[in-house]
Structures are given as structure tokens and as C-alpha cells.
Amino acid sequence: MRTRAAVVEAQGQPFTIADVDLDEPREDEVLVRMVATGICHTDITMGSFLPAEMFPNVFGHEGAGVVEEVGARVQGLEPGDHVVMSFRSCGDCAKCRSGLVGYCDSTLLLNYMGMRMDGSTSIQRDGSPVFGSFFGQSSLAAHALAYADNCVKVDPDLDLTLLAPYGCGFQTGAGTVLNVLQPKPEDSLVVYGVGAVGLAAIAVAAAEGVESVVAVDPLASRRAVAEGFGATSIDPTEVASVVDRVKELTGGGAAYAIDTTALPPVVKQAQQSLRARGTLVALGLGAEEYVLDAIDLLQGGKTVKSSIEGDADPQEMVPRLIEMRAAGTFAMDDLVTTYPADQVNQAVADVTSGAVVKPVLVW
Ligand SMILES: NC(=O)c1ccc[n+]([C@@H]2O[C@H](COP(=O)([O-])OP(=O)(O)OC[C@H]3O[C@@H](n4cnc5c(N)ncnc54)[C@H](O)[C@@H]3O)[C@@H](O)[C@H]2O)c1
Ligand SMILES: [Zn+2]
Ligand SMILES: [Zn+2]
């Protein structure tokens, strides 16, 4: 079928809204009419991160829409279902069977190769392949092909424009607190970089009753949102030493730290901000290498780790966060700003400048 997509034509180029041809759904595929698609920082990074030969490409991995058609072998979904889309996993390997679907043995092939497992692209233009299948969706488009494993069915009465970011950004921040760190109220948490991912972590830490939460970000608008969730904030451009300030605010160092900046000097600060035996989770994408403070790491017996999607299984985490939203303990609606799909580059500019937290395109 003919549809519209936000295409990145070449490495480092902005998005262009263009007509493309999307395959009919195969027997294991689901055709989804997109209502809304969140833009995650990863969609922006990929345009310069992937090798030049992987363009033109359609990204987008926070799709939310309505199922239009299902292949013959698809179970659990039918036309008319409202779905929030997330990342893919095989469901069958040891990691998937243990519930850690973000570390599926087939994750690279299922989410990042720009094509189906058999090497075909699901998108064409003038007969030439366009890379797609990003997170098994490529949902920066009016229609997308997805799979039963990455479509989470949601209540059709809910507003899909507000739920789109639950498939990646919000899930990752929330899951990092709920699954990876599991802080107790008496623990302290510092979050470096409070965009969509960092703010979701802060919102959930507050919901879990964590008393001491510190947000570090140079953007005043974002620090203000973090403060609204009960965090104390630091402007890293205003203090002589961010690390010293975090230590002051947390009684000698935070039990837990999260980095979403992917900036090597900031990751090092996040490590240094920890108290002895503390744990840092580095979530950002974009750096090739991090440099740790080896003496501090050793003396403090610290842990530095990372996480894909907050170790979440979207089929559990998305409904859980929707329940928290209904209960008023995951109040992220005001962080969403909608844009008509053809204003995709304005949306990118606004999230980059910090004018908005979570841009969502409406198709
Ligand atoms: N691990 C995963 O599974 C996963 C999932 C989603 C996103 N990500 C990655 O997480 C990161 C965050 O995503 P996002 O959408 O929230 O991005 P974002 O750009 O909205 O947020 C990053 C924040 O870092 C802040 N920042 C910049 N310099 C800083 C400094 N010196 N100190 C403190 N803060 C600083 C920015 O002002 C911004 O608010 C991206 O790298 C993204 O690719 C990872
Ligand atoms: Zn698997
Ligand atoms: Zn993402």
C-alpha cells in the first residue's frame, strides 16, 4: 500500500515526509494505522549513528495506533485493536523465557538491521528498498508493519497520543527504577539528564516514595518539571562541582545514579556522585567509550551497569504504567507536545533545544 513516512534520506540528513510503498502484512505481521508516534532521542541519534549504506531509512519506535489487518498466523490481535508498540523479541530463547526480553538472542536482527529476518525490506520507493523494520515497526509513518510480540493492546478509550512514549522513553526510565534499581524510600537517587527518560525515572522514584531525588540538567525548563515531581535540582553550569553538590544533597553520595546524557565526562561525574557500594545505570546512546574513575570505583566497591529499556517486558510494563497513570502516580501527560506529522523537524528542533520534553507526531 501507499503511505507517508518520515524518511531520513542519507546519513546526517533531517527527516523528509515522503510517499513510500509498504508491503501487505505477511502471515506473522500486523498492519497498524498510526495515530501518534513519539520521537525518542534514539530516533535522532540513529540518523548519524548508522553506516551510510543503511539509508534511506524510516525510524520510529514509539508508535501507537489501530490494527487494520493481521496475518494468518498472528494470535491475540484483531482489526480495530488499539496498540502501543515497543521493541521486538523472539519469545523463545533463554533470555526471553526468563523475562529479560530486551536481551533476546535475536535482538539485533529483530530491531536494528533495517530489514526483516530474511533480508527483505518491508518498505520500497519507486521499486528500490528503503530500510525500515526499526524496532519491528518503523512507526514514523502513517502505517507500519509490526508483530504480535511488540504490540501491546490498550483500552480503546485511552488517548493514544499520550500513550505513544510508553513504548520506549517512558518505559526505559520507569523500568530502570522499578526493575533495575528497586530503591527503597530511604535510598537516594541522582539522575543526570532529565529528558523523557530521566523524568520518567524521577516520576517513578517519587511514586515509590524515594525521599532524596536529585535532578541534574542545564535546561531550566526540565529542572522545573523534575522539581514538580519532588526532586531537588542542580544546574551543572552554575555550581563549582556537581559531584560535591550531589554529595551535599544526599548525605555523602547517592545510593543510585542514572545517566541519560551519554556524555563521557557526565557519566564519570555520575559514578563519582555515588556513595560506597552505589550503582550507576548508564542509559544513553551515542558515546563510543566511557572513562571511569578507577580508584573511586575500587575504593567504593561501586557498580556501573547499563540497561536496555529498563529491563522491561513491554507486555507487562506498558499496562503497569497505564495503571499507574490512572492512579495518578505516573503523571506524564503534560510532558507530551503534539505536532502534525509534517512538522517532524520542528519537533526534533524543539526537543533538542529543550523547548519540549516529549514530542509526539500526529498522523
Ligand atoms: N537504554 C535504552 O534502552 C534507551 C531507551 C530510550 C532512550 N535511550 C537513550 O537515552 C538517552 C536519553 O533520551 P531522552 O529522549 O530522554 O533524551 P533527551 O535529549 O531529551 O535528554 C537528555 C538530557 O540530558 C541533558 N544534558 C545535557 N548535558 C548535560 C549535562 N552536562 N549534565 C546533565 N544533563 C545534561 C539535556 O539537557 C537533556 O535534557 C538518549 O541517549 C537515548 O538514545 C536509551
Ligand atoms: Zn529471544
Ligand atoms: Zn527509544
Coordinates of C-alpha atoms and ligand atoms in Angstrom, one line a residue:
M1 CA 0.0 0.0 0.0
R2 CA 1.0 3.6 -0.5
T3 CA 1.6 5.5 2.8
R4 CA 3.5 8.5 4.1
A5 CA 6.7 8.3 6.2
A6 CA 9.3 10.5 7.7
V7 CA 12.3 9.3 5.7
V8 CA 16.0 10.0 6.5
E9 CA 17.4 10.1 3.0
A10 CA 21.1 10.0 3.9
Q11 CA 23.3 9.9 6.9
G12 CA 23.1 13.1 8.9
Q13 CA 20.1 14.5 7.0
P14 CA 16.9 15.8 8.5
F15 CA 13.6 13.9 8.1
T16 CA 11.6 14.3 4.8
I17 CA 7.9 13.4 4.6
A18 CA 7.6 11.3 1.5
D19 CA 5.3 8.7 -0.1
V20 CA 6.5 5.1 0.3
D21 CA 5.1 1.7 -0.5
L22 CA 4.6 -0.6 2.4
D23 CA 4.2 -4.4 1.9
E24 CA 1.0 -6.1 2.6
P25 CA 1.3 -7.9 6.0
R26 CA 2.9 -11.3 5.9
E27 CA 1.4 -14.2 7.9
D28 CA 3.2 -13.1 11.1
E29 CA 2.7 -9.3 10.6
V30 CA 0.2 -6.8 11.8
L31 CA -0.7 -3.7 9.8
V32 CA -1.2 -0.7 12.1
R33 CA -2.6 2.6 11.2
M34 CA -0.6 5.1 13.2
V35 CA -2.4 7.6 15.3
A36 CA 0.6 9.0 17.0
T37 CA 4.4 8.4 17.2
G38 CA 6.7 9.7 19.9
I39 CA 10.1 10.9 19.0
C40 CA 12.8 9.4 21.2
H41 CA 16.4 10.7 21.2
T42 CA 17.4 7.4 19.7
D43 CA 15.4 8.2 16.5
I44 CA 17.5 11.3 16.2
T45 CA 20.9 9.7 17.0
M46 CA 20.3 6.9 14.5
G47 CA 20.4 9.3 11.6
S48 CA 24.0 10.0 12.2
F49 CA 25.0 6.7 14.0
L50 CA 24.2 4.1 11.3
P51 CA 26.6 3.5 8.4
A52 CA 26.0 5.5 5.2
E53 CA 24.8 2.3 3.4
M54 CA 21.8 2.0 5.7
F55 CA 19.9 4.9 4.2
P56 CA 17.3 5.9 3.1
N57 CA 15.8 4.7 6.4
V58 CA 12.5 5.1 8.3
F59 CA 12.9 5.2 12.1
G60 CA 10.3 5.5 14.8
H61 CA 9.8 3.1 17.7
E62 CA 7.1 4.8 19.9
G63 CA 4.2 4.1 17.6
A64 CA 0.6 4.0 18.8
G65 CA -2.3 3.2 16.5
V66 CA -5.1 1.0 15.4
V67 CA -4.7 -2.5 14.0
E68 CA -6.1 -2.6 10.4
E69 CA -5.1 -6.1 9.3
V70 CA -3.5 -9.2 10.8
G71 CA -1.6 -12.0 9.1
A72 CA -3.0 -15.6 9.2
R73 CA -0.6 -16.7 12.0
V74 CA -1.0 -13.7 14.3
Q75 CA -2.6 -14.5 17.6
G76 CA -4.1 -12.2 20.2
L77 CA -4.7 -9.2 17.9
E78 CA -7.5 -8.3 15.6
P79 CA -8.5 -5.4 13.4
G80 CA -9.8 -2.5 15.5
D81 CA -7.5 -3.2 18.5
H82 CA -5.7 -0.2 19.8
V83 CA -2.0 -0.9 20.4
V84 CA 1.2 0.8 21.8
M85 CA 4.2 -0.5 20.0
S86 CA 7.6 -1.3 21.6
F87 CA 10.7 -3.4 20.7
R88 CA 10.7 -6.9 19.4
S89 CA 11.9 -10.2 21.0
C90 CA 11.8 -13.8 19.9
G91 CA 9.9 -15.1 22.9
D92 CA 11.8 -18.4 22.7
C93 CA 15.5 -18.0 23.7
A94 CA 16.7 -18.4 27.3
K95 CA 16.7 -14.7 27.9
C96 CA 13.2 -14.3 26.6
R97 CA 12.0 -17.3 28.6
S98 CA 13.5 -15.7 31.8
G99 CA 11.5 -12.5 31.1
L100 CA 14.6 -10.4 30.1
V101 CA 13.2 -9.8 26.6
G102 CA 15.4 -6.8 26.0
Y103 CA 18.4 -9.1 25.8
C104 CA 16.9 -11.6 23.4
D105 CA 19.5 -13.5 21.4
S106 CA 17.9 -12.2 18.2
T107 CA 17.6 -8.6 19.3
L108 CA 19.9 -7.1 16.7
L109 CA 18.2 -8.9 13.8
L110 CA 14.7 -8.2 15.1
N111 CA 15.2 -4.5 15.9
Y112 CA 18.1 -2.8 14.2
M113 CA 19.1 -4.3 10.8
G114 CA 16.7 -2.2 8.8
M115 CA 15.0 -5.3 7.3
R116 CA 13.1 -8.4 8.2
M117 CA 15.0 -11.5 9.4
D118 CA 15.0 -12.9 5.8
G119 CA 16.8 -9.8 4.4
S120 CA 13.8 -8.2 2.7
T121 CA 12.7 -4.6 3.4
S122 CA 9.1 -4.0 4.2
I123 CA 9.2 -0.5 2.6
Q124 CA 10.0 0.4 -1.0
R125 CA 10.0 3.5 -3.1
D126 CA 10.0 3.5 -6.9
G127 CA 10.9 -0.2 -6.7
S128 CA 14.0 0.5 -4.6
P129 CA 14.4 -0.8 -1.0
V130 CA 14.0 1.7 1.9
F131 CA 15.4 0.5 5.2
G132 CA 12.8 0.0 7.9
S133 CA 11.6 -2.6 10.4
F134 CA 13.2 -0.3 13.1
F135 CA 12.2 -1.9 16.4
G136 CA 9.9 -4.1 14.3
Q137 CA 7.8 -1.1 13.4
S138 CA 9.4 2.0 11.7
S139 CA 6.5 3.9 13.0
L140 CA 7.5 7.4 11.9
A141 CA 4.9 6.7 9.2
A142 CA 1.2 6.8 8.7
H143 CA 1.1 3.0 8.6
A144 CA 3.6 0.4 9.9
L145 CA 4.1 -3.3 9.9
A146 CA 4.6 -4.7 13.4
Y147 CA 4.3 -8.1 15.2
A148 CA 2.2 -9.6 18.0
D149 CA 5.3 -9.6 20.2
N150 CA 5.8 -5.8 20.0
C151 CA 2.2 -4.7 20.0
V152 CA 0.7 -4.1 23.4
K153 CA -3.1 -4.0 23.4
V154 CA -4.6 -1.0 25.3
D155 CA -8.0 0.3 26.3
P156 CA -9.5 2.0 23.2
D157 CA -10.9 4.7 25.4
L158 CA -7.4 6.0 26.2
D159 CA -5.7 8.8 24.2
L160 CA -3.0 7.2 22.0
T161 CA -1.2 10.5 21.6
L162 CA -0.4 10.4 25.3
L163 CA 0.5 6.6 25.4
A164 CA 2.9 6.5 22.4
P165 CA 6.0 7.3 24.6
Y166 CA 5.2 4.4 26.8
G167 CA 6.7 2.0 24.2
C168 CA 10.3 3.3 24.8
G169 CA 11.3 6.5 26.6
F170 CA 8.9 6.4 29.5
Q171 CA 9.2 2.6 29.8
T172 CA 13.0 2.9 29.9
G173 CA 13.2 5.4 32.7
A174 CA 10.4 3.8 34.7
G175 CA 11.8 0.3 34.3
T176 CA 15.3 1.4 35.4
V177 CA 13.8 2.3 38.7
L178 CA 11.2 -0.4 39.1
N179 CA 13.2 -3.3 37.7
V180 CA 16.9 -2.5 37.8
L181 CA 17.5 -0.3 40.9
Q182 CA 14.4 -1.1 43.0
P183 CA 15.2 1.7 45.5
K184 CA 13.8 1.8 49.0
P185 CA 12.3 5.1 50.4
E186 CA 15.4 5.7 52.5
D187 CA 17.7 5.4 49.4
S188 CA 18.8 8.4 47.3
L189 CA 18.9 8.7 43.5
V190 CA 20.6 11.3 41.3
V191 CA 19.6 11.5 37.6
Y192 CA 21.9 13.2 35.1
G193 CA 19.9 14.4 32.1
V194 CA 16.2 14.8 32.7
G195 CA 14.6 14.5 29.3
A196 CA 11.8 12.0 28.8
V197 CA 13.8 9.0 30.1
G198 CA 15.2 10.8 33.1
L199 CA 11.9 12.4 34.1
A200 CA 10.1 9.0 33.8
A201 CA 12.7 7.6 36.3
I202 CA 12.1 10.6 38.6
A203 CA 8.3 10.3 38.5
V204 CA 8.5 6.6 39.3
A205 CA 11.1 7.1 42.1
A206 CA 8.7 9.6 43.6
A207 CA 5.8 7.2 43.3
E208 CA 8.0 4.6 45.1
G209 CA 8.5 7.0 47.9
V210 CA 12.2 7.6 47.4
E211 CA 12.8 10.6 49.6
S212 CA 16.0 12.0 48.2
V213 CA 15.9 12.5 44.4
V214 CA 18.3 14.9 42.7
A215 CA 18.0 16.0 39.0
V216 CA 21.0 17.4 37.1
D217 CA 20.3 19.2 33.8
P218 CA 21.4 22.5 32.3
L219 CA 17.9 23.2 31.0
A220 CA 15.8 25.2 33.4
S221 CA 12.5 24.1 31.9
R222 CA 13.4 20.4 32.6
R223 CA 14.7 21.0 36.1
A224 CA 11.4 22.7 36.8
V225 CA 9.5 19.6 35.7
A226 CA 11.8 17.4 37.9
E227 CA 11.1 19.7 40.8
G228 CA 7.4 19.3 40.2
F229 CA 7.9 15.5 40.8
G230 CA 9.6 16.4 44.1
A231 CA 13.2 16.3 43.1
T232 CA 15.9 18.8 44.1
S233 CA 17.7 20.1 41.1
I234 CA 21.2 21.2 40.1
D235 CA 22.2 23.4 37.2
P236 CA 25.6 21.9 36.3
T237 CA 26.7 25.2 34.7
E238 CA 26.1 27.1 38.0
V239 CA 28.0 25.0 40.5
A240 CA 31.7 24.7 41.0
S241 CA 31.4 20.9 41.4
V242 CA 28.3 18.9 40.5
V243 CA 29.7 15.9 42.4
D244 CA 30.2 17.9 45.6
R245 CA 26.7 19.3 45.4
V246 CA 25.2 15.9 44.9
K247 CA 27.1 14.6 47.9
E248 CA 25.9 17.5 50.0
L249 CA 22.3 16.9 49.0
T250 CA 22.4 13.1 49.6
G251 CA 24.4 13.0 52.8
G252 CA 27.7 11.9 51.3
G253 CA 26.7 10.4 47.9
A254 CA 23.7 8.9 46.2
A255 CA 22.9 5.2 46.6
Y256 CA 21.8 5.2 42.9
A257 CA 22.6 7.2 39.8
I258 CA 21.2 7.2 36.3
D259 CA 22.8 8.8 33.3
T260 CA 20.8 9.6 30.2
T261 CA 23.3 12.1 28.6
A262 CA 25.7 9.6 27.1
L263 CA 28.4 12.3 27.7
P264 CA 31.6 10.6 28.9
P265 CA 32.5 13.4 31.4
V266 CA 29.0 13.3 32.8
V267 CA 29.0 9.5 33.2
K268 CA 32.2 9.9 35.2
Q269 CA 30.6 12.5 37.4
A270 CA 27.6 10.2 37.9
Q271 CA 29.9 7.5 39.1
Q272 CA 31.7 9.8 41.4
S273 CA 28.4 11.0 42.9
L274 CA 27.7 7.6 44.3
R275 CA 28.3 6.6 47.9
A276 CA 30.2 3.4 48.6
R277 CA 28.5 0.3 47.1
G278 CA 26.3 2.6 45.0
T279 CA 25.1 1.7 41.5
L280 CA 25.1 3.8 38.3
V281 CA 23.0 2.8 35.3
A282 CA 24.2 4.4 32.1
L283 CA 21.2 4.5 29.7
G284 CA 22.3 6.9 27.0
L285 CA 23.2 6.0 23.4
G286 CA 25.8 7.9 21.4
A287 CA 29.2 7.6 23.1
E288 CA 31.7 5.1 21.9
E289 CA 33.6 4.9 25.2
Y290 CA 33.2 6.0 28.8
V291 CA 36.1 6.7 31.2
L292 CA 35.6 5.7 34.8
D293 CA 37.4 6.9 37.9
A294 CA 39.2 3.6 38.7
I295 CA 40.3 4.5 42.2
D296 CA 36.9 5.7 43.2
L297 CA 35.3 2.6 41.6
L298 CA 37.6 0.3 43.6
Q299 CA 37.5 2.1 46.9
G300 CA 33.8 2.5 46.8
G301 CA 33.1 -1.0 45.6
K302 CA 30.8 0.7 43.1
T303 CA 28.8 -0.9 40.3
V304 CA 28.4 0.6 36.8
K305 CA 26.0 -1.1 34.6
S306 CA 23.6 -0.4 31.7
S307 CA 20.1 -1.5 30.7
I308 CA 18.0 -1.9 27.6
E309 CA 14.6 -0.5 28.1
G310 CA 14.9 -0.6 31.9
D311 CA 14.9 -4.4 31.7
A312 CA 11.2 -4.2 31.0
D313 CA 9.0 -6.6 29.2
P314 CA 6.6 -4.2 27.3
Q315 CA 3.7 -6.6 27.6
E316 CA 3.9 -6.1 31.4
M317 CA 5.4 -2.7 31.8
V318 CA 3.2 -0.7 29.4
P319 CA 0.0 -1.9 31.2
R320 CA 1.6 -1.4 34.6
L321 CA 2.5 2.2 33.7
I322 CA -1.0 2.8 32.3
E323 CA -2.4 1.6 35.6
M324 CA -0.1 4.0 37.5
R325 CA -1.2 6.8 35.2
A326 CA -4.8 6.1 36.1
A327 CA -3.9 6.0 39.8
G328 CA -2.2 9.4 39.4
T329 CA 1.3 8.1 40.3
F330 CA 2.7 8.4 36.7
A331 CA 1.6 11.9 35.7
M332 CA 3.4 12.3 32.3
D333 CA 0.6 13.7 30.2
D334 CA 1.8 17.3 30.5
L335 CA 5.2 16.3 29.1
V336 CA 3.8 15.4 25.7
T337 CA 3.6 18.1 23.0
T338 CA 1.9 17.1 19.8
Y339 CA 2.9 18.1 16.3
P340 CA 1.3 17.5 12.9
A341 CA 3.5 14.8 11.3
D342 CA 4.8 17.1 8.6
Q343 CA 6.4 19.3 11.4
V344 CA 8.7 16.4 12.3
N345 CA 11.9 18.6 12.0
Q346 CA 10.4 21.3 14.2
A347 CA 9.6 18.6 16.8
V348 CA 13.2 17.5 16.7
A349 CA 14.5 21.1 17.0
D350 CA 12.2 21.7 20.0
V351 CA 13.2 18.6 21.9
T352 CA 16.9 19.3 21.2
S353 CA 16.6 22.9 22.4
G354 CA 14.6 21.7 25.5
A355 CA 11.5 23.7 24.5
V356 CA 9.5 20.5 24.8
V357 CA 10.2 17.2 26.6
K358 CA 8.4 14.6 24.5
P359 CA 7.3 15.5 21.0
V360 CA 4.6 13.2 19.6
L361 CA 3.7 13.3 15.9
V362 CA 0.0 13.0 15.0
W363 CA -0.7 11.3 11.6
Ligands
LIG1 N1 18.9 2.3 27.2 C1 17.8 2.3 26.5 O1 17.1 1.3 26.3 C2 17.3 3.6 26.0 C3 15.9 3.8 25.7 C4 15.5 5.1 25.3 C5 16.4 6.1 25.1 N2 17.7 5.9 25.4 C6 18.7 6.9 25.3 O2 18.6 7.7 26.5 C7 19.1 9.0 26.3 C8 18.0 10.0 26.8 O3 16.9 10.0 25.9 P1 15.9 11.2 26.0 O4 14.8 11.0 25.0 O5 15.4 11.4 27.4 O6 16.9 12.4 25.6 P2 16.9 14.0 25.9 O7 17.9 14.6 24.9 O8 15.5 14.5 25.9 O9 17.5 14.1 27.4 C9 18.9 14.2 27.6 C10 19.1 15.4 28.7 O10 20.4 15.5 29.1 C11 20.7 16.8 29.4 N3 22.1 17.2 29.5 C12 22.9 17.6 28.5 N4 24.1 17.9 29.1 C13 24.1 17.6 30.4 C14 25.0 17.7 31.4 N5 26.2 18.2 31.3 N6 24.6 17.3 32.7 C15 23.3 16.9 32.9 N7 22.4 16.8 31.9 C16 22.8 17.1 30.6 C17 19.9 17.5 28.3 O11 19.7 18.9 28.6 C18 18.6 16.7 28.2 O12 17.6 17.3 29.0 C19 19.4 9.1 24.8 O13 20.8 8.9 24.6 C20 18.6 7.9 24.2 O14 19.2 7.5 23.0 C21 18.2 4.7 25.8
ZN2 ZN 14.6 -14.2 22.5
ZN3 ZN 13.8 5.0 22.4

